[in-house]
JSON list of C-alpha atoms and ligand atoms in Angstrom, two decimals:
[
{"chain": "A", "resi": 10, "resn": "MET", "atom": "CA", "xyz": [3.47, 1.60, -19.31]},
{"chain": "A", "resi": 11, "resn": "GLN", "atom": "CA", "xyz": [-0.26, 1.17, -18.90]},
{"chain": "A", "resi": 12, "resn": "ASP", "atom": "CA", "xyz": [-1.92, 3.60, -16.51]},
{"chain": "A", "resi": 13, "resn": "SER", "atom": "CA", "xyz": [-5.02, 1.53, -15.99]},
{"chain": "A", "resi": 14, "resn": "ARG", "atom": "CA", "xyz": [-6.01, -2.13, -15.91]},
{"chain": "A", "resi": 15, "resn": "SER", "atom": "CA", "xyz": [-9.28, -4.01, -15.71]},
{"chain": "A", "resi": 16, "resn": "TYR", "atom": "CA", "xyz": [-10.24, -6.97, -13.62]},
{"chain": "A", "resi": 17, "resn": "THR", "atom": "CA", "xyz": [-13.21, -9.28, -13.94]},
{"chain": "A", "resi": 18, "resn": "HIS", "atom": "CA", "xyz": [-15.43, -10.30, -11.08]},
{"chain": "A", "resi": 19, "resn": "THR", "atom": "CA", "xyz": [-15.68, -14.06, -11.59]},
{"chain": "A", "resi": 20, "resn": "ARG", "atom": "CA", "xyz": [-19.18, -14.22, -10.08]},
{"chain": "A", "resi": 21, "resn": "CYS", "atom": "CA", "xyz": [-20.90, -11.66, -12.33]},
{"chain": "A", "resi": 22, "resn": "ARG", "atom": "CA", "xyz": [-18.37, -11.61, -15.25]},
{"chain": "A", "resi": 23, "resn": "THR", "atom": "CA", "xyz": [-18.22, -7.81, -15.14]},
{"chain": "A", "resi": 24, "resn": "ASP", "atom": "CA", "xyz": [-15.06, -5.78, -15.69]},
{"chain": "A", "resi": 25, "resn": "THR", "atom": "CA", "xyz": [-14.00, -2.97, -13.38]},
{"chain": "A", "resi": 26, "resn": "THR", "atom": "CA", "xyz": [-11.18, -0.63, -14.47]},
{"chain": "A", "resi": 27, "resn": "VAL", "atom": "CA", "xyz": [-8.71, 0.80, -11.97]},
{"chain": "A", "resi": 28, "resn": "GLU", "atom": "CA", "xyz": [-6.35, 3.71, -12.61]},
{"chain": "A", "resi": 29, "resn": "GLY", "atom": "CA", "xyz": [-4.17, 6.17, -10.71]},
{"chain": "A", "resi": 30, "resn": "PRO", "atom": "CA", "xyz": [-3.50, 5.38, -7.04]},
{"chain": "A", "resi": 31, "resn": "GLU", "atom": "CA", "xyz": [-6.06, 2.53, -7.06]},
{"chain": "A", "resi": 32, "resn": "PHE", "atom": "CA", "xyz": [-4.22, 0.81, -9.90]},
{"chain": "A", "resi": 33, "resn": "ARG", "atom": "CA", "xyz": [-0.90, 1.35, -8.13]},
{"chain": "A", "resi": 34, "resn": "ALA", "atom": "CA", "xyz": [-2.26, -0.22, -4.94]},
{"chain": "A", "resi": 35, "resn": "MET", "atom": "CA", "xyz": [-4.00, -3.10, -6.75]},
{"chain": "A", "resi": 36, "resn": "SER", "atom": "CA", "xyz": [-0.91, -3.93, -8.80]},
{"chain": "A", "resi": 37, "resn": "ASP", "atom": "CA", "xyz": [1.39, -4.11, -5.76]},
{"chain": "A", "resi": 38, "resn": "PRO", "atom": "CA", "xyz": [1.81, -7.75, -4.68]},
{"chain": "A", "resi": 39, "resn": "MET", "atom": "CA", "xyz": [3.51, -6.58, -1.46]},
{"chain": "A", "resi": 40, "resn": "ALA", "atom": "CA", "xyz": [0.62, -4.33, -0.45]},
{"chain": "A", "resi": 41, "resn": "GLY", "atom": "CA", "xyz": [-1.47, -7.46, 0.07]},
{"chain": "A", "resi": 42, "resn": "MET", "atom": "CA", "xyz": [-4.89, -6.07, -0.82]},
{"chain": "A", "resi": 43, "resn": "ARG", "atom": "CA", "xyz": [-7.49, -8.46, 0.51]},
{"chain": "A", "resi": 44, "resn": "SER", "atom": "CA", "xyz": [-10.59, -7.18, -1.23]},
{"chain": "A", "resi": 45, "resn": "THR", "atom": "CA", "xyz": [-11.61, -4.93, -4.08]},
{"chain": "A", "resi": 46, "resn": "TYR", "atom": "CA", "xyz": [-14.65, -3.29, -5.61]},
{"chain": "A", "resi": 47, "resn": "CYS", "atom": "CA", "xyz": [-16.99, -4.53, -8.35]},
{"chain": "A", "resi": 48, "resn": "VAL", "atom": "CA", "xyz": [-18.84, -1.80, -10.27]},
{"chain": "A", "resi": 49, "resn": "LYS", "atom": "CA", "xyz": [-21.79, -4.06, -11.04]},
{"chain": "A", "resi": 50, "resn": "CYS", "atom": "CA", "xyz": [-22.29, -5.61, -7.59]},
{"chain": "A", "resi": 51, "resn": "GLU", "atom": "CA", "xyz": [-21.45, -2.22, -6.02]},
{"chain": "A", "resi": 52, "resn": "ASP", "atom": "CA", "xyz": [-19.58, -3.87, -3.18]},
{"chain": "A", "resi": 53, "resn": "GLN", "atom": "CA", "xyz": [-16.19, -5.16, -2.00]},
{"chain": "A", "resi": 54, "resn": "PHE", "atom": "CA", "xyz": [-15.29, -8.83, -2.44]},
{"chain": "A", "resi": 55, "resn": "PRO", "atom": "CA", "xyz": [-12.16, -10.88, -1.66]},
{"chain": "A", "resi": 56, "resn": "VAL", "atom": "CA", "xyz": [-9.44, -10.68, -4.34]},
{"chain": "A", "resi": 57, "resn": "THR", "atom": "CA", "xyz": [-9.85, -14.46, -4.78]},
{"chain": "A", "resi": 58, "resn": "GLU", "atom": "CA", "xyz": [-13.06, -13.65, -6.69]},
{"chain": "A", "resi": 59, "resn": "PHE", "atom": "CA", "xyz": [-11.34, -11.36, -9.22]},
{"chain": "A", "resi": 60, "resn": "ALA", "atom": "CA", "xyz": [-9.11, -12.07, -12.24]},
{"chain": "A", "resi": 61, "resn": "TRP", "atom": "CA", "xyz": [-7.13, -9.60, -14.37]},
{"chain": "A", "resi": 62, "resn": "SER", "atom": "CA", "xyz": [-9.21, -9.25, -17.54]},
{"chain": "A", "resi": 63, "resn": "ASP", "atom": "CA", "xyz": [-6.22, -9.33, -19.93]},
{"chain": "A", "resi": 64, "resn": "THR", "atom": "CA", "xyz": [-4.50, -12.43, -18.51]},
{"chain": "A", "resi": 65, "resn": "ASN", "atom": "CA", "xyz": [-7.42, -14.21, -16.77]},
{"chain": "A", "resi": 66, "resn": "GLU", "atom": "CA", "xyz": [-5.15, -14.83, -13.78]},
{"chain": "A", "resi": 67, "resn": "LEU", "atom": "CA", "xyz": [-6.83, -14.60, -10.37]},
{"chain": "A", "resi": 68, "resn": "ILE", "atom": "CA", "xyz": [-5.51, -11.54, -8.56]},
{"chain": "A", "resi": 69, "resn": "SER", "atom": "CA", "xyz": [-4.77, -13.65, -5.48]},
{"chain": "A", "resi": 70, "resn": "ASN", "atom": "CA", "xyz": [-2.60, -15.97, -7.66]},
{"chain": "A", "resi": 71, "resn": "TYR", "atom": "CA", "xyz": [-0.88, -12.95, -9.24]},
{"chain": "A", "resi": 72, "resn": "TYR", "atom": "CA", "xyz": [0.01, -11.65, -5.75]},
{"chain": "A", "resi": 73, "resn": "ALA", "atom": "CA", "xyz": [1.30, -15.07, -4.66]},
{"chain": "A", "resi": 74, "resn": "ARG", "atom": "CA", "xyz": [3.36, -15.50, -7.84]},
{"chain": "A", "resi": 75, "resn": "HIS", "atom": "CA", "xyz": [5.05, -12.10, -7.63]},
{"chain": "A", "resi": 76, "resn": "ARG", "atom": "CA", "xyz": [5.89, -12.26, -3.93]},
{"chain": "A", "resi": 77, "resn": "LYS", "atom": "CA", "xyz": [7.40, -15.73, -3.92]},
{"chain": "A", "resi": 78, "resn": "ALA", "atom": "CA", "xyz": [10.82, -14.21, -3.23]},
{"chain": "A", "resi": 79, "resn": "ALA", "atom": "CA", "xyz": [9.58, -12.16, -0.26]},
{"chain": "A", "resi": 80, "resn": "SER", "atom": "CA", "xyz": [10.66, -13.04, 3.27]},
{"chain": "A", "resi": 81, "resn": "ALA", "atom": "CA", "xyz": [8.40, -12.62, 6.29]},
{"chain": "A", "resi": 82, "resn": "SER", "atom": "CA", "xyz": [10.20, -9.38, 7.22]},
{"chain": "A", "resi": 83, "resn": "ASP", "atom": "CA", "xyz": [9.79, -8.03, 3.66]},
{"chain": "A", "resi": 84, "resn": "LEU", "atom": "CA", "xyz": [6.04, -8.56, 3.96]},
{"chain": "A", "resi": 85, "resn": "TRP", "atom": "CA", "xyz": [6.01, -7.04, 7.44]},
{"chain": "A", "resi": 86, "resn": "TRP", "atom": "CA", "xyz": [7.83, -3.85, 6.35]},
{"chain": "A", "resi": 87, "resn": "CYS", "atom": "CA", "xyz": [5.57, -3.46, 3.33]},
{"chain": "A", "resi": 88, "resn": "GLY", "atom": "CA", "xyz": [2.43, -4.21, 5.32]},
{"chain": "A", "resi": 89, "resn": "ASN", "atom": "CA", "xyz": [0.87, -2.40, 8.23]},
{"chain": "A", "resi": 90, "resn": "GLY", "atom": "CA", "xyz": [3.58, -3.39, 10.72]},
{"chain": "A", "resi": 91, "resn": "GLY", "atom": "CA", "xyz": [6.24, -1.22, 9.09]},
{"chain": "A", "resi": 92, "resn": "LEU", "atom": "CA", "xyz": [3.74, 1.56, 8.62]},
{"chain": "A", "resi": 93, "resn": "ALA", "atom": "CA", "xyz": [2.73, 1.63, 12.29]},
{"chain": "A", "resi": 94, "resn": "VAL", "atom": "CA", "xyz": [6.28, 1.39, 13.64]},
{"chain": "A", "resi": 95, "resn": "LEU", "atom": "CA", "xyz": [7.78, 4.16, 11.48]},
{"chain": "A", "resi": 96, "resn": "ALA", "atom": "CA", "xyz": [4.83, 6.55, 11.84]},
{"chain": "A", "resi": 97, "resn": "GLY", "atom": "CA", "xyz": [4.72, 5.76, 15.57]},
{"chain": "A", "resi": 98, "resn": "LEU", "atom": "CA", "xyz": [8.45, 6.42, 16.02]},
{"chain": "A", "resi": 99, "resn": "GLY", "atom": "CA", "xyz": [8.08, 9.73, 14.20]},
{"chain": "A", "resi": 100, "resn": "SER", "atom": "CA", "xyz": [5.20, 10.81, 16.44]},
{"chain": "A", "resi": 101, "resn": "VAL", "atom": "CA", "xyz": [6.99, 9.77, 19.64]},
{"chain": "A", "resi": 102, "resn": "ALA", "atom": "CA", "xyz": [10.08, 11.75, 18.59]},
{"chain": "A", "resi": 103, "resn": "GLY", "atom": "CA", "xyz": [7.83, 14.77, 18.01]},
{"chain": "A", "resi": 104, "resn": "ILE", "atom": "CA", "xyz": [6.15, 14.42, 21.41]},
{"chain": "A", "resi": 105, "resn": "ILE", "atom": "CA", "xyz": [9.51, 14.11, 23.19]},
{"chain": "A", "resi": 106, "resn": "LEU", "atom": "CA", "xyz": [10.84, 17.22, 21.45]},
{"chain": "A", "resi": 107, "resn": "GLY", "atom": "CA", "xyz": [7.61, 19.01, 22.43]},
{"chain": "A", "resi": 108, "resn": "ILE", "atom": "CA", "xyz": [8.05, 18.03, 26.09]},
{"chain": "A", "resi": 109, "resn": "ILE", "atom": "CA", "xyz": [11.69, 19.21, 26.05]},
{"chain": "A", "resi": 110, "resn": "LEU", "atom": "CA", "xyz": [10.55, 22.52, 24.52]},
{"chain": "A", "resi": 111, "resn": "GLY", "atom": "CA", "xyz": [7.70, 22.79, 27.05]},
{"chain": "A", "resi": 112, "resn": "VAL", "atom": "CA", "xyz": [10.12, 22.37, 29.94]},
{"chain": "A", "resi": 113, "resn": "THR", "atom": "CA", "xyz": [12.69, 24.81, 28.59]},
{"chain": "A", "resi": 114, "resn": "THR", "atom": "CA", "xyz": [10.20, 27.49, 27.40]},
{"chain": "A", "resi": 115, "resn": "THR", "atom": "CA", "xyz": [6.47, 27.54, 28.28]},
{"chain": "A", "resi": 116, "resn": "TRP", "atom": "CA", "xyz": [4.06, 24.59, 28.34]},
{"chain": "A", "resi": 117, "resn": "LEU", "atom": "CA", "xyz": [1.92, 26.19, 25.63]},
{"chain": "A", "resi": 118, "resn": "ILE", "atom": "CA", "xyz": [4.83, 26.46, 23.18]},
{"chain": "A", "resi": 119, "resn": "GLY", "atom": "CA", "xyz": [5.78, 22.90, 24.09]},
{"chain": "A", "resi": 120, "resn": "LEU", "atom": "CA", "xyz": [2.23, 21.64, 23.56]},
{"chain": "A", "resi": 121, "resn": "VAL", "atom": "CA", "xyz": [1.71, 23.36, 20.20]},
{"chain": "A", "resi": 122, "resn": "THR", "atom": "CA", "xyz": [5.12, 22.49, 18.75]},
{"chain": "A", "resi": 123, "resn": "GLY", "atom": "CA", "xyz": [4.85, 18.98, 20.24]},
{"chain": "A", "resi": 124, "resn": "ILE", "atom": "CA", "xyz": [1.62, 18.37, 18.32]},
{"chain": "A", "resi": 125, "resn": "LEU", "atom": "CA", "xyz": [3.05, 19.85, 15.12]},
{"chain": "A", "resi": 126, "resn": "LEU", "atom": "CA", "xyz": [6.27, 17.86, 15.48]},
{"chain": "A", "resi": 127, "resn": "ALA", "atom": "CA", "xyz": [4.32, 14.67, 16.19]},
{"chain": "A", "resi": 128, "resn": "ILE", "atom": "CA", "xyz": [2.32, 15.12, 12.98]},
{"chain": "A", "resi": 129, "resn": "THR", "atom": "CA", "xyz": [5.48, 15.98, 11.01]},
{"chain": "A", "resi": 130, "resn": "GLY", "atom": "CA", "xyz": [7.23, 12.96, 12.53]},
{"chain": "A", "resi": 131, "resn": "ALA", "atom": "CA", "xyz": [4.38, 10.65, 11.51]},
{"chain": "A", "resi": 132, "resn": "ILE", "atom": "CA", "xyz": [4.47, 11.99, 7.95]},
{"chain": "A", "resi": 133, "resn": "LEU", "atom": "CA", "xyz": [8.26, 11.62, 7.80]},
{"chain": "A", "resi": 134, "resn": "GLY", "atom": "CA", "xyz": [7.83, 8.05, 9.04]},
{"chain": "A", "resi": 135, "resn": "LEU", "atom": "CA", "xyz": [5.42, 7.33, 6.19]},
{"chain": "A", "resi": 136, "resn": "VAL", "atom": "CA", "xyz": [7.77, 8.91, 3.64]},
{"chain": "A", "resi": 137, "resn": "ALA", "atom": "CA", "xyz": [10.73, 6.95, 5.04]},
{"chain": "A", "resi": 138, "resn": "ARG", "atom": "CA", "xyz": [8.76, 3.73, 4.73]},
{"chain": "A", "resi": 139, "resn": "GLU", "atom": "CA", "xyz": [7.90, 4.48, 1.10]},
{"chain": "A", "resi": 140, "resn": "THR", "atom": "CA", "xyz": [11.37, 5.57, 0.00]},
{"chain": "A", "resi": 141, "resn": "LEU", "atom": "CA", "xyz": [13.70, 3.52, 2.22]},
{"chain": "A", "resi": 142, "resn": "PHE", "atom": "CA", "xyz": [11.77, 0.31, 2.69]},
{"chain": "A", "resi": 143, "resn": "SER", "atom": "CA", "xyz": [8.78, -0.45, 0.49]},
{"chain": "A", "resi": 144, "resn": "ARG", "atom": "CA", "xyz": [10.24, 0.68, -2.82]},
{"chain": "A", "resi": 145, "resn": "ARG", "atom": "CA", "xyz": [13.54, -1.15, -2.33]},
{"chain": "A", "resi": 146, "resn": "ILE", "atom": "CA", "xyz": [11.85, -4.32, -1.14]},
{"chain": "A", "resi": 147, "resn": "VAL", "atom": "CA", "xyz": [9.40, -4.28, -4.07]},
{"chain": "A", "resi": 148, "resn": "LYS", "atom": "CA", "xyz": [12.29, -3.80, -6.50]},
{"chain": "A", "resi": 149, "resn": "ARG", "atom": "CA", "xyz": [14.22, -6.71, -5.00]},
{"chain": "A", "resi": 150, "resn": "VAL", "atom": "CA", "xyz": [11.25, -9.07, -4.66]},
{"chain": "A", "resi": 151, "resn": "CYS", "atom": "CA", "xyz": [9.26, -8.25, -7.81]},
{"chain": "A", "resi": 152, "resn": "GLY", "atom": "CA", "xyz": [12.14, -7.08, -10.01]},
{"chain": "A", "resi": 153, "resn": "VAL", "atom": "CA", "xyz": [10.48, -3.82, -11.11]},
{"chain": "A", "resi": 154, "resn": "ASN", "atom": "CA", "xyz": [10.52, -0.18, -9.98]},
{"chain": "A", "resi": 155, "resn": "ASP", "atom": "CA", "xyz": [6.81, 0.17, -10.54]},
{"chain": "A", "resi": 156, "resn": "THR", "atom": "CA", "xyz": [4.42, -2.72, -9.92]},
{"chain": "A", "resi": 157, "resn": "ARG", "atom": "CA", "xyz": [2.08, -1.39, -12.59]},
{"chain": "A", "resi": 158, "resn": "MET", "atom": "CA", "xyz": [4.54, -2.96, -15.06]},
{"chain": "A", "resi": 159, "resn": "LEU", "atom": "CA", "xyz": [3.90, -6.45, -13.72]},
{"chain": "A", "resi": 160, "resn": "ARG", "atom": "CA", "xyz": [1.71, -8.88, -15.62]},
{"chain": "B", "resi": 16, "resn": "ZN", "atom": "ZN1", "xyz": [-19.59, -8.35, -9.50]}
]
């Protein structure tokens, strides 16, 4: 599997190469990236202005083509809605546990553990979204485990 890919800015005809987490994010049709960076123009532009250098397909068309099978709820879970809800639920659970602890022990212990639990809860929410939702949805919709394999 390739670990990097280049895209061409259609306005200036310059290639920019992405790798690592940037490539992962760019390749994911469900992530719905709206803009990306051009090394020559040194700025962000809408994905409608960029094409994959190897296939010449506009990135916006590539996204549309690979998420044809996605329902509205698939897109919601993979977008910011799912992110906010799961991280939010995790934080609220942490705060509630902190309050319970504050009432049963001292307010300081409750406050400190409440904050720590809220942060842990938010992180667990993010992990749950990645492992339980996003990855499964991407596999079902796009047919691959890793969107970097898509062309
Ligand atoms: Zn450019």
